[in-house]
PDB file of C-alpha atoms in Angstrom:
ATOM      1  CA  MET P 110      97.139  11.624  77.661  1.00  0.00           C
ATOM      2  CA  SER P 111      94.764   8.906  76.804  1.00  0.00           C
ATOM      3  CA  ILE P 112      95.014   5.152  76.379  1.00  0.00           C
ATOM      4  CA  MET P 113      96.137   4.356  72.906  1.00  0.00           C
ATOM      5  CA  LYS P 114      95.373   1.628  70.819  1.00  0.00           C
ATOM      6  CA  ILE P 115      98.399   0.522  69.039  1.00  0.00           C
ATOM      7  CA  ALA P 116      98.733  -1.931  66.132  1.00  0.00           C
ATOM      8  CA  ILE P 117     101.911  -3.463  65.401  1.00  0.00           C
ATOM      9  CA  THR P 118     102.858  -5.662  62.672  1.00  0.00           C
ATOM     10  CA  ASN P 119     105.281  -8.699  63.787  1.00  0.00           C
ATOM     11  CA  SER P 120     104.496  -7.716  67.272  1.00  0.00           C
ATOM     12  CA  ASN P 121     105.674 -11.497  68.409  1.00  0.00           C
ATOM     13  CA  ARG P 122     109.504 -11.081  68.185  1.00  0.00           C
ATOM     14  CA  GLY P 123     112.363  -8.973  68.219  1.00  0.00           C
ATOM     15  CA  LEU P 124     111.486  -4.863  68.139  1.00  0.00           C
ATOM     16  CA  GLY P 125     108.038  -5.354  67.756  1.00  0.00           C
ATOM     17  CA  LYS P 126     107.925  -7.882  70.671  1.00  0.00           C
ATOM     18  CA  GLU P 127     109.573  -5.128  72.606  1.00  0.00           C
ATOM     19  CA  LEU P 128     107.390  -2.459  71.530  1.00  0.00           C
ATOM     20  CA  SER P 129     104.681  -4.637  72.026  1.00  0.00           C
ATOM     21  CA  THR P 130     105.617  -4.380  76.044  1.00  0.00           C
ATOM     22  CA  ARG P 131     105.353  -0.726  76.105  1.00  0.00           C
ATOM     23  CA  PHE P 132     101.716   0.263  75.540  1.00  0.00           C
ATOM     24  CA  ASP P 133      98.659  -1.664  77.245  1.00  0.00           C
ATOM     25  CA  ASN P 134      96.235  -1.768  74.202  1.00  0.00           C
ATOM     26  CA  VAL P 135      98.191  -3.658  71.355  1.00  0.00           C
ATOM     27  CA  VAL P 136      96.959  -5.322  68.165  1.00  0.00           C
ATOM     28  CA  ASP P 137      99.072  -7.301  66.051  1.00  0.00           C
ATOM     29  CA  GLY P 138      98.614  -6.078  62.770  1.00  0.00           C
ATOM     30  CA  PHE P 139      96.620  -3.555  61.306  1.00  0.00           C
ATOM     31  CA  SER P 140      93.051  -2.083  62.784  1.00  0.00           C
ATOM     32  CA  GLU P 141      91.597   0.549  61.510  1.00  0.00           C
ATOM     33  CA  GLU P 142      90.253   1.298  65.129  1.00  0.00           C
ATOM     34  CA  CYS P 143      93.725   1.668  66.374  1.00  0.00           C
ATOM     35  CA  ASP P 144      95.501   5.736  67.127  1.00  0.00           C
ATOM     36  CA  VAL P 145      98.835   4.394  66.162  1.00  0.00           C
ATOM     37  CA  PHE P 146      99.935   2.299  63.375  1.00  0.00           C
ATOM     38  CA  ILE P 147     103.679   0.614  63.440  1.00  0.00           C
ATOM     39  CA  ASN P 148     104.945  -1.053  60.375  1.00  0.00           C
ATOM     40  CA  ASN P 149     107.567  -3.481  61.352  1.00  0.00           C
ATOM     41  CA  ARG P 150     109.151  -5.559  58.729  1.00  0.00           C
ATOM     42  CA  HIS P 151     107.549  -7.110  55.913  1.00  0.00           C
ATOM     43  CA  GLY P 152     109.359  -9.171  53.459  1.00  0.00           C
ATOM     44  CA  SER P 153     110.104  -7.706  50.115  1.00  0.00           C
ATOM     45  CA  PHE P 154     107.686  -4.680  48.972  1.00  0.00           C
ATOM     46  CA  ASN P 155     104.799  -5.404  51.297  1.00  0.00           C
ATOM     47  CA  GLN P 156     105.813  -2.811  53.610  1.00  0.00           C
ATOM     48  CA  THR P 157     105.681  -0.104  51.327  1.00  0.00           C
ATOM     49  CA  GLU P 158     102.192  -1.462  49.993  1.00  0.00           C
ATOM     50  CA  LEU P 159     101.011  -1.629  53.694  1.00  0.00           C
ATOM     51  CA  LEU P 160     101.826   2.144  54.318  1.00  0.00           C
ATOM     52  CA  MET P 161      99.941   3.301  51.293  1.00  0.00           C
ATOM     53  CA  GLU P 162      96.988   1.151  52.325  1.00  0.00           C
ATOM     54  CA  VAL P 163      96.650   2.434  55.830  1.00  0.00           C
ATOM     55  CA  PHE P 164      97.701   6.031  54.638  1.00  0.00           C
ATOM     56  CA  GLU P 165      94.381   6.050  52.639  1.00  0.00           C
ATOM     57  CA  LYS P 166      92.516   5.326  55.532  1.00  0.00           C
ATOM     58  CA  TRP P 167      93.827   7.358  58.091  1.00  0.00           C
ATOM     59  CA  LYS P 168      95.355  10.526  55.856  1.00  0.00           C
ATOM     60  CA  TYR P 169      92.402  12.693  57.223  1.00  0.00           C
ATOM     61  CA  THR P 170      92.871  11.940  60.821  1.00  0.00           C
ATOM     62  CA  ASP P 171      94.935  12.551  63.471  1.00  0.00           C
ATOM     63  CA  LYS P 172      96.749   9.347  63.796  1.00  0.00           C
ATOM     64  CA  THR P 173     100.330   8.397  63.577  1.00  0.00           C
ATOM     65  CA  ILE P 174     101.976   5.754  61.076  1.00  0.00           C
ATOM     66  CA  VAL P 175     105.435   5.037  62.622  1.00  0.00           C
ATOM     67  CA  ASN P 176     107.510   2.935  59.888  1.00  0.00           C
ATOM     68  CA  ILE P 177     110.628   0.937  60.809  1.00  0.00           C
ATOM     69  CA  GLY P 178     112.796   1.567  58.008  1.00  0.00           C
ATOM     70  CA  SER P 179     116.417   0.798  58.140  1.00  0.00           C
ATOM     71  CA  ARG P 180     119.947   2.103  57.675  1.00  0.00           C
ATOM     72  CA  SER P 181     120.174  -0.181  54.588  1.00  0.00           C
ATOM     73  CA  LYS P 182     118.131   2.203  52.615  1.00  0.00           C
ATOM     74  CA  TYR P 183     120.971   4.543  51.784  1.00  0.00           C
ATOM     75  CA  PRO P 184     122.903   3.624  48.901  1.00  0.00           C
ATOM     76  CA  ASN P 185     126.067   1.699  49.199  1.00  0.00           C
ATOM     77  CA  ILE P 186     125.437   0.631  52.292  1.00  0.00           C
ATOM     78  CA  SER P 187     124.092  -3.018  52.331  1.00  0.00           C
ATOM     79  CA  LYS P 188     124.579  -5.988  49.617  1.00  0.00           C
ATOM     80  CA  GLY P 189     121.377  -7.049  50.161  1.00  0.00           C
ATOM     81  CA  TYR P 190     119.894  -5.617  47.497  1.00  0.00           C
ATOM     82  CA  LEU P 191     116.382  -6.497  47.167  1.00  0.00           C
ATOM     83  CA  TYR P 192     116.206  -5.483  50.770  1.00  0.00           C
ATOM     84  CA  SER P 193     117.607  -2.512  50.819  1.00  0.00           C
ATOM     85  CA  THR P 194     115.853  -1.378  47.543  1.00  0.00           C
ATOM     86  CA  SER P 195     112.465  -2.028  49.407  1.00  0.00           C
ATOM     87  CA  LYS P 196     113.619  -0.205  52.549  1.00  0.00           C
ATOM     88  CA  ALA P 197     114.599   2.966  50.095  1.00  0.00           C
ATOM     89  CA  ALA P 198     111.168   2.379  48.399  1.00  0.00           C
ATOM     90  CA  LEU P 199     109.354   3.047  52.145  1.00  0.00           C
ATOM     91  CA  ASN P 200     110.873   6.050  52.550  1.00  0.00           C
ATOM     92  CA  HIS P 201     110.863   7.460  49.391  1.00  0.00           C
ATOM     93  CA  LEU P 202     106.939   6.685  49.719  1.00  0.00           C
ATOM     94  CA  SER P 203     106.542   8.156  53.104  1.00  0.00           C
ATOM     95  CA  ASN P 204     108.582  11.269  51.948  1.00  0.00           C
ATOM     96  CA  SER P 205     106.363  11.947  48.947  1.00  0.00           C
ATOM     97  CA  LEU P 206     103.193  11.578  51.031  1.00  0.00           C
ATOM     98  CA  ARG P 207     104.403  14.015  53.751  1.00  0.00           C
ATOM     99  CA  LEU P 208     105.421  16.149  51.901  1.00  0.00           C
ATOM    100  CA  ILE P 209     103.336  16.537  48.910  1.00  0.00           C
ATOM    101  CA  SER P 210      99.812  15.649  50.099  1.00  0.00           C
ATOM    102  CA  ASP P 211      97.316  17.116  52.305  1.00  0.00           C
ATOM    103  CA  LYS P 212      97.438  14.548  54.832  1.00  0.00           C
ATOM    104  CA  LYS P 213      96.405  15.368  58.292  1.00  0.00           C
ATOM    105  CA  CYS P 214      97.845  11.882  59.998  1.00  0.00           C
ATOM    106  CA  ARG P 215     101.503  11.694  61.332  1.00  0.00           C
ATOM    107  CA  ILE P 216     103.985   9.668  59.171  1.00  0.00           C
ATOM    108  CA  ILE P 217     107.435   8.892  60.803  1.00  0.00           C
ATOM    109  CA  ASP P 218     110.269   6.670  59.496  1.00  0.00           C
ATOM    110  CA  ILE P 219     112.887   5.164  62.096  1.00  0.00           C
ATOM    111  CA  ASN P 220     115.521   3.855  60.350  1.00  0.00           C
ATOM    112  CA  PRO P 221     118.052   1.846  62.746  1.00  0.00           C
ATOM    113  CA  GLY P 222     121.714   0.602  61.917  1.00  0.00           C
ATOM    114  CA  LEU P 223     122.317  -3.441  62.967  1.00  0.00           C
ATOM    115  CA  LEU P 224     119.887  -4.903  66.099  1.00  0.00           C
ATOM    116  CA  GLU P 225     120.875  -7.410  68.568  1.00  0.00           C
ATOM    117  CA  SER P 226     123.814  -8.715  66.662  1.00  0.00           C
ATOM    118  CA  ASP P 227     126.978  -9.882  67.356  1.00  0.00           C
ATOM    119  CA  LEU P 228     128.403  -7.082  65.576  1.00  0.00           C
ATOM    120  CA  PRO P 229     128.349  -3.769  67.061  1.00  0.00           C
ATOM    121  CA  SER P 230     124.847  -3.011  67.142  1.00  0.00           C
ATOM    122  CA  LEU P 231     122.246  -1.363  69.139  1.00  0.00           C
ATOM    123  CA  SER P 232     119.248  -2.908  71.228  1.00  0.00           C
ATOM    124  CA  TYR P 233     115.522  -3.381  70.863  1.00  0.00           C
ATOM    125  CA  LYS P 234     115.026  -1.448  73.899  1.00  0.00           C
ATOM    126  CA  GLU P 235     117.030   1.518  72.557  1.00  0.00           C
ATOM    127  CA  ILE P 236     115.036   1.702  69.187  1.00  0.00           C
ATOM    128  CA  ALA P 237     111.882   1.167  71.631  1.00  0.00           C
ATOM    129  CA  ASP P 238     112.900   4.006  73.630  1.00  0.00           C
ATOM    130  CA  ILE P 239     112.498   6.178  70.210  1.00  0.00           C
ATOM    131  CA  VAL P 240     109.779   5.197  68.703  1.00  0.00           C
ATOM    132  CA  VAL P 241     107.939   5.676  71.817  1.00  0.00           C
ATOM    133  CA  TRP P 242     109.555   9.093  72.290  1.00  0.00           C
ATOM    134  CA  CYS P 243     108.496  10.302  68.646  1.00  0.00           C
ATOM    135  CA  ILE P 244     104.920   8.899  69.107  1.00  0.00           C
ATOM    136  CA  GLU P 245     104.388  10.549  72.617  1.00  0.00           C
ATOM    137  CA  GLN P 246     105.347  14.081  71.020  1.00  0.00           C
ATOM    138  CA  PRO P 247     102.582  16.714  70.311  1.00  0.00           C
ATOM    139  CA  LYS P 248     100.228  16.287  68.179  1.00  0.00           C
ATOM    140  CA  HIS P 249     101.378  19.208  65.911  1.00  0.00           C
ATOM    141  CA  ILE P 250     104.940  17.890  65.971  1.00  0.00           C
ATOM    142  CA  GLU P 251     105.990  15.406  63.362  1.00  0.00           C
ATOM    143  CA  ILE P 252     109.415  13.506  63.339  1.00  0.00           C
ATOM    144  CA  GLY P 253     109.601  13.177  59.891  1.00  0.00           C
ATOM    145  CA  GLU P 254     112.493  10.935  60.044  1.00  0.00           C
ATOM    146  CA  ILE P 255     115.319   9.728  62.539  1.00  0.00           C
ATOM    147  CA  SER P 256     118.150   7.480  61.361  1.00  0.00           C
ATOM    148  CA  VAL P 257     120.162   5.691  64.101  1.00  0.00           C
ATOM    149  CA  TRP P 258     122.919   3.358  64.543  1.00  0.00           C
ATOM    150  CA  HIS P 259     126.163   2.102  66.673  1.00  0.00           C
ATOM    151  CA  ASN P 260     128.685   4.921  66.157  1.00  0.00           C
ATOM    152  CA  THR P 261     131.320   1.986  65.116  1.00  0.00           C
ATOM    153  CA  PRO P 262     132.195   3.137  61.073  1.00  0.00           C
ATOM    154  CA  TYR P 263     130.487   0.587  58.865  1.00  0.00           C
ATOM    155  CA  LYS P 264     133.423   0.357  57.098  1.00  0.00           C
ATOM    156  CA  LEU P 265     134.786  -1.559  60.189  1.00  0.00           C
ATOM    157  CA  ILE P 266     131.511  -3.390  60.694  1.00  0.00           C
ATOM    158  CA  SER P 267     131.336  -4.634  57.118  1.00  0.00           C
ATOM    159  CA  GLN P 268     135.060  -5.658  57.379  1.00  0.00           C
ATOM    160  CA  MET P 269     133.975  -7.585  60.516  1.00  0.00           C
ATOM    161  CA  LYS P 270     131.078  -9.077  58.491  1.00  0.00           C
ATOM    162  CA  ASP P 271     133.190 -10.223  55.503  1.00  0.00           C
ATOM    163  CA  LYS P 272     135.631 -12.093  58.419  1.00  0.00           C
ATOM    164  CA  ILE P 273     132.918 -13.878  59.806  1.00  0.00           C
ATOM    165  CA  LYS P 274     131.374 -15.287  56.107  1.00  0.00           C
TER     166      LYS P 274
END
């Protein structure tokens, strides 16, 4: 595989920082010259707007867009209502672009649960491994969506969160 140029938003902390260590040629933020864009953690609905902006530029290319969503996109999971709604909107737009457009680019959604928390959670490394695996698949394979989280029942995690508050 040739050396890919990777663009990652928020590459200086958390999952973005872990991902930036996995590739030799990384830029922070979006760059049209890149082969892969990792849309990582924008506030409010900015992440969804950024997906649309990048898609319009890349839809007829063989490039790859990876959206870092959240398990909170599922109904009745999170009490962070605006956050949950923004992640659900990101997933909905991804599905619409994947399934009803004439695109050529790949769009991959990774929806992790809690990361690097005092509660049962996954590590940035574990999610970065999944992102890298998805990107490295042959170009004819599109991993539409992967949702992954710690196997502790969410009801128990919610109870743990309530005790912390």
